[in-house]
Amino acid sequence: NSLFQGMELKASELLQGDGADAIKDAAGDLETIQEKDATSRDSFTERINEKKKRDEKLRKLKIGAAAVIGGTLVAVTGGLAAPAIGAGLATVGGSVGLGTVTAGLGGFLGTAGGVAFATTVFGATGAGLNGYKMSRRIGKKLNEFWFE
């Protein structure tokens, strides 16, 4: 309202004969309005950019957390299952004719070193897989969508 009232007053001054000053004042008011508009556009763009950066950090944090938690769960499961995997591998390998190799590997997986090895392999694989799946789930942004 005050902007329109100011313009109305400027127009009435122009009609009353004090035209040059009224035109200068109106031009100054227009420049002020344009400066305010440019400033508000800049601050809006800055806020949008800050939100994008914050969202990107949050997305990376979610992916990292999923990788760590999933990797830990798979590693614990793999470590607990290592002796059973070793026994099963030795049994199956012996029946197929690879008894010496699979018996050695099965015996290794039954030791503490074998459990540590299985835990590491399962943990790294689980972390990679969970991180990949989470990045595909929340990493892709939908740009276009339509039905045909």
PDB file of C-alpha atoms in Angstrom, residues 26-117:
ATOM      1  CA  ALA A  26      10.161   8.547  -8.602  1.00  0.00           C
ATOM      2  CA  ALA A  27      13.346   7.422 -10.383  1.00  0.00           C
ATOM      3  CA  GLY A  28      15.152   7.235  -7.033  1.00  0.00           C
ATOM      4  CA  ASP A  29      12.271   5.203  -5.579  1.00  0.00           C
ATOM      5  CA  LEU A  30      12.409   2.860  -8.556  1.00  0.00           C
ATOM      6  CA  GLU A  31      16.167   2.326  -8.102  1.00  0.00           C
ATOM      7  CA  THR A  32      15.635   1.592  -4.404  1.00  0.00           C
ATOM      8  CA  ILE A  33      12.958  -0.959  -5.225  1.00  0.00           C
ATOM      9  CA  GLN A  34      15.209  -2.601  -7.821  1.00  0.00           C
ATOM     10  CA  GLU A  35      18.102  -2.784  -5.351  1.00  0.00           C
ATOM     11  CA  LYS A  36      15.870  -4.379  -2.709  1.00  0.00           C
ATOM     12  CA  ASP A  37      14.602  -6.885  -5.268  1.00  0.00           C
ATOM     13  CA  ALA A  38      18.146  -7.820  -6.336  1.00  0.00           C
ATOM     14  CA  THR A  39      19.207  -8.212  -2.699  1.00  0.00           C
ATOM     15  CA  SER A  40      16.267 -10.464  -1.896  1.00  0.00           C
ATOM     16  CA  ARG A  41      16.987 -12.614  -4.975  1.00  0.00           C
ATOM     17  CA  ASP A  42      20.644 -12.967  -3.926  1.00  0.00           C
ATOM     18  CA  SER A  43      19.738 -13.957  -0.370  1.00  0.00           C
ATOM     19  CA  PHE A  44      17.174 -16.454  -1.680  1.00  0.00           C
ATOM     20  CA  THR A  45      19.812 -18.012  -3.963  1.00  0.00           C
ATOM     21  CA  GLU A  46      22.262 -18.203  -1.045  1.00  0.00           C
ATOM     22  CA  ARG A  47      19.660 -19.948   1.125  1.00  0.00           C
ATOM     23  CA  ILE A  48      18.914 -22.451  -1.636  1.00  0.00           C
ATOM     24  CA  ASN A  49      22.642 -23.189  -2.082  1.00  0.00           C
ATOM     25  CA  GLU A  50      23.114 -23.636   1.679  1.00  0.00           C
ATOM     26  CA  LYS A  51      20.168 -26.047   1.791  1.00  0.00           C
ATOM     27  CA  LYS A  52      21.626 -28.060  -1.108  1.00  0.00           C
ATOM     28  CA  LYS A  53      24.994 -28.318   0.678  1.00  0.00           C
ATOM     29  CA  ARG A  54      23.321 -29.349   3.942  1.00  0.00           C
ATOM     30  CA  ASP A  55      21.195 -31.957   2.149  1.00  0.00           C
ATOM     31  CA  GLU A  56      24.277 -33.366   0.395  1.00  0.00           C
ATOM     32  CA  LYS A  57      26.147 -33.697   3.716  1.00  0.00           C
ATOM     33  CA  LEU A  58      23.141 -35.403   5.296  1.00  0.00           C
ATOM     34  CA  ARG A  59      22.866 -37.789   2.347  1.00  0.00           C
ATOM     35  CA  LYS A  60      26.547 -38.740   2.663  1.00  0.00           C
ATOM     36  CA  LEU A  61      26.137 -39.221   6.409  1.00  0.00           C
ATOM     37  CA  LYS A  62      23.169 -41.554   5.878  1.00  0.00           C
ATOM     38  CA  ILE A  63      25.076 -43.604   3.303  1.00  0.00           C
ATOM     39  CA  GLY A  64      28.113 -43.869   5.587  1.00  0.00           C
ATOM     40  CA  ALA A  65      26.010 -44.866   8.583  1.00  0.00           C
ATOM     41  CA  ALA A  66      24.219 -47.544   6.565  1.00  0.00           C
ATOM     42  CA  ALA A  67      27.551 -48.918   5.347  1.00  0.00           C
ATOM     43  CA  VAL A  68      29.044 -49.059   8.848  1.00  0.00           C
ATOM     44  CA  ILE A  69      25.984 -50.573  10.518  1.00  0.00           C
ATOM     45  CA  GLY A  70      25.313 -53.061   7.738  1.00  0.00           C
ATOM     46  CA  GLY A  71      28.975 -54.026   7.501  1.00  0.00           C
ATOM     47  CA  THR A  72      29.145 -54.610  11.228  1.00  0.00           C
ATOM     48  CA  LEU A  73      26.067 -56.822  11.228  1.00  0.00           C
ATOM     49  CA  VAL A  74      27.277 -58.882   8.281  1.00  0.00           C
ATOM     50  CA  ALA A  75      30.781 -59.141   9.787  1.00  0.00           C
ATOM     51  CA  VAL A  76      29.465 -60.459  13.101  1.00  0.00           C
ATOM     52  CA  THR A  77      27.258 -62.938  11.295  1.00  0.00           C
ATOM     53  CA  GLY A  78      30.145 -64.068   9.068  1.00  0.00           C
ATOM     54  CA  GLY A  79      32.466 -64.424  12.044  1.00  0.00           C
ATOM     55  CA  LEU A  80      29.949 -66.561  13.904  1.00  0.00           C
ATOM     56  CA  ALA A  81      29.296 -68.674  10.838  1.00  0.00           C
ATOM     57  CA  ALA A  82      32.975 -69.164   9.866  1.00  0.00           C
ATOM     58  CA  PRO A  83      33.486 -72.475  11.711  1.00  0.00           C
ATOM     59  CA  ALA A  84      30.284 -73.875  10.221  1.00  0.00           C
ATOM     60  CA  ILE A  85      31.279 -72.652   6.762  1.00  0.00           C
ATOM     61  CA  GLY A  86      34.680 -74.324   7.181  1.00  0.00           C
ATOM     62  CA  ALA A  87      33.149 -77.632   8.287  1.00  0.00           C
ATOM     63  CA  GLY A  88      30.654 -77.583   5.431  1.00  0.00           C
ATOM     64  CA  LEU A  89      33.365 -76.712   2.917  1.00  0.00           C
ATOM     65  CA  ALA A  90      35.559 -79.592   4.124  1.00  0.00           C
ATOM     66  CA  THR A  91      32.641 -82.036   3.941  1.00  0.00           C
ATOM     67  CA  VAL A  92      31.512 -80.998   0.456  1.00  0.00           C
ATOM     68  CA  GLY A  93      35.062 -80.770  -0.878  1.00  0.00           C
ATOM     69  CA  GLY A  94      35.899 -84.220   0.462  1.00  0.00           C
ATOM     70  CA  SER A  95      32.931 -85.800  -1.261  1.00  0.00           C
ATOM     71  CA  VAL A  96      33.787 -84.110  -4.579  1.00  0.00           C
ATOM     72  CA  GLY A  97      37.415 -85.159  -4.517  1.00  0.00           C
ATOM     73  CA  LEU A  98      39.085 -81.947  -3.373  1.00  0.00           C
ATOM     74  CA  GLY A  99      39.581 -83.261   0.126  1.00  0.00           C
ATOM     75  CA  THR A 100      43.072 -81.978   0.860  1.00  0.00           C
ATOM     76  CA  VAL A 101      42.457 -78.401  -0.291  1.00  0.00           C
ATOM     77  CA  THR A 102      39.042 -78.022   1.285  1.00  0.00           C
ATOM     78  CA  ALA A 103      40.088 -79.818   4.452  1.00  0.00           C
ATOM     79  CA  GLY A 104      42.935 -77.341   4.870  1.00  0.00           C
ATOM     80  CA  LEU A 105      40.656 -74.370   4.187  1.00  0.00           C
ATOM     81  CA  GLY A 106      37.982 -75.795   6.469  1.00  0.00           C
ATOM     82  CA  GLY A 107      40.530 -76.318   9.214  1.00  0.00           C
ATOM     83  CA  PHE A 108      41.787 -72.761   8.769  1.00  0.00           C
ATOM     84  CA  LEU A 109      38.265 -71.296   9.022  1.00  0.00           C
ATOM     85  CA  GLY A 110      37.832 -73.164  12.306  1.00  0.00           C
ATOM     86  CA  THR A 111      40.769 -71.338  13.916  1.00  0.00           C
ATOM     87  CA  ALA A 112      40.811 -67.839  15.379  1.00  0.00           C
ATOM     88  CA  GLY A 113      42.708 -66.600  12.322  1.00  0.00           C
ATOM     89  CA  GLY A 114      40.082 -68.106  10.043  1.00  0.00           C
ATOM     90  CA  VAL A 115      37.299 -66.472  12.021  1.00  0.00           C
ATOM     91  CA  ALA A 116      39.102 -63.130  11.792  1.00  0.00           C
ATOM     92  CA  PHE A 117      39.587 -63.621   8.044  1.00  0.00           C
TER      93      PHE A 117
END
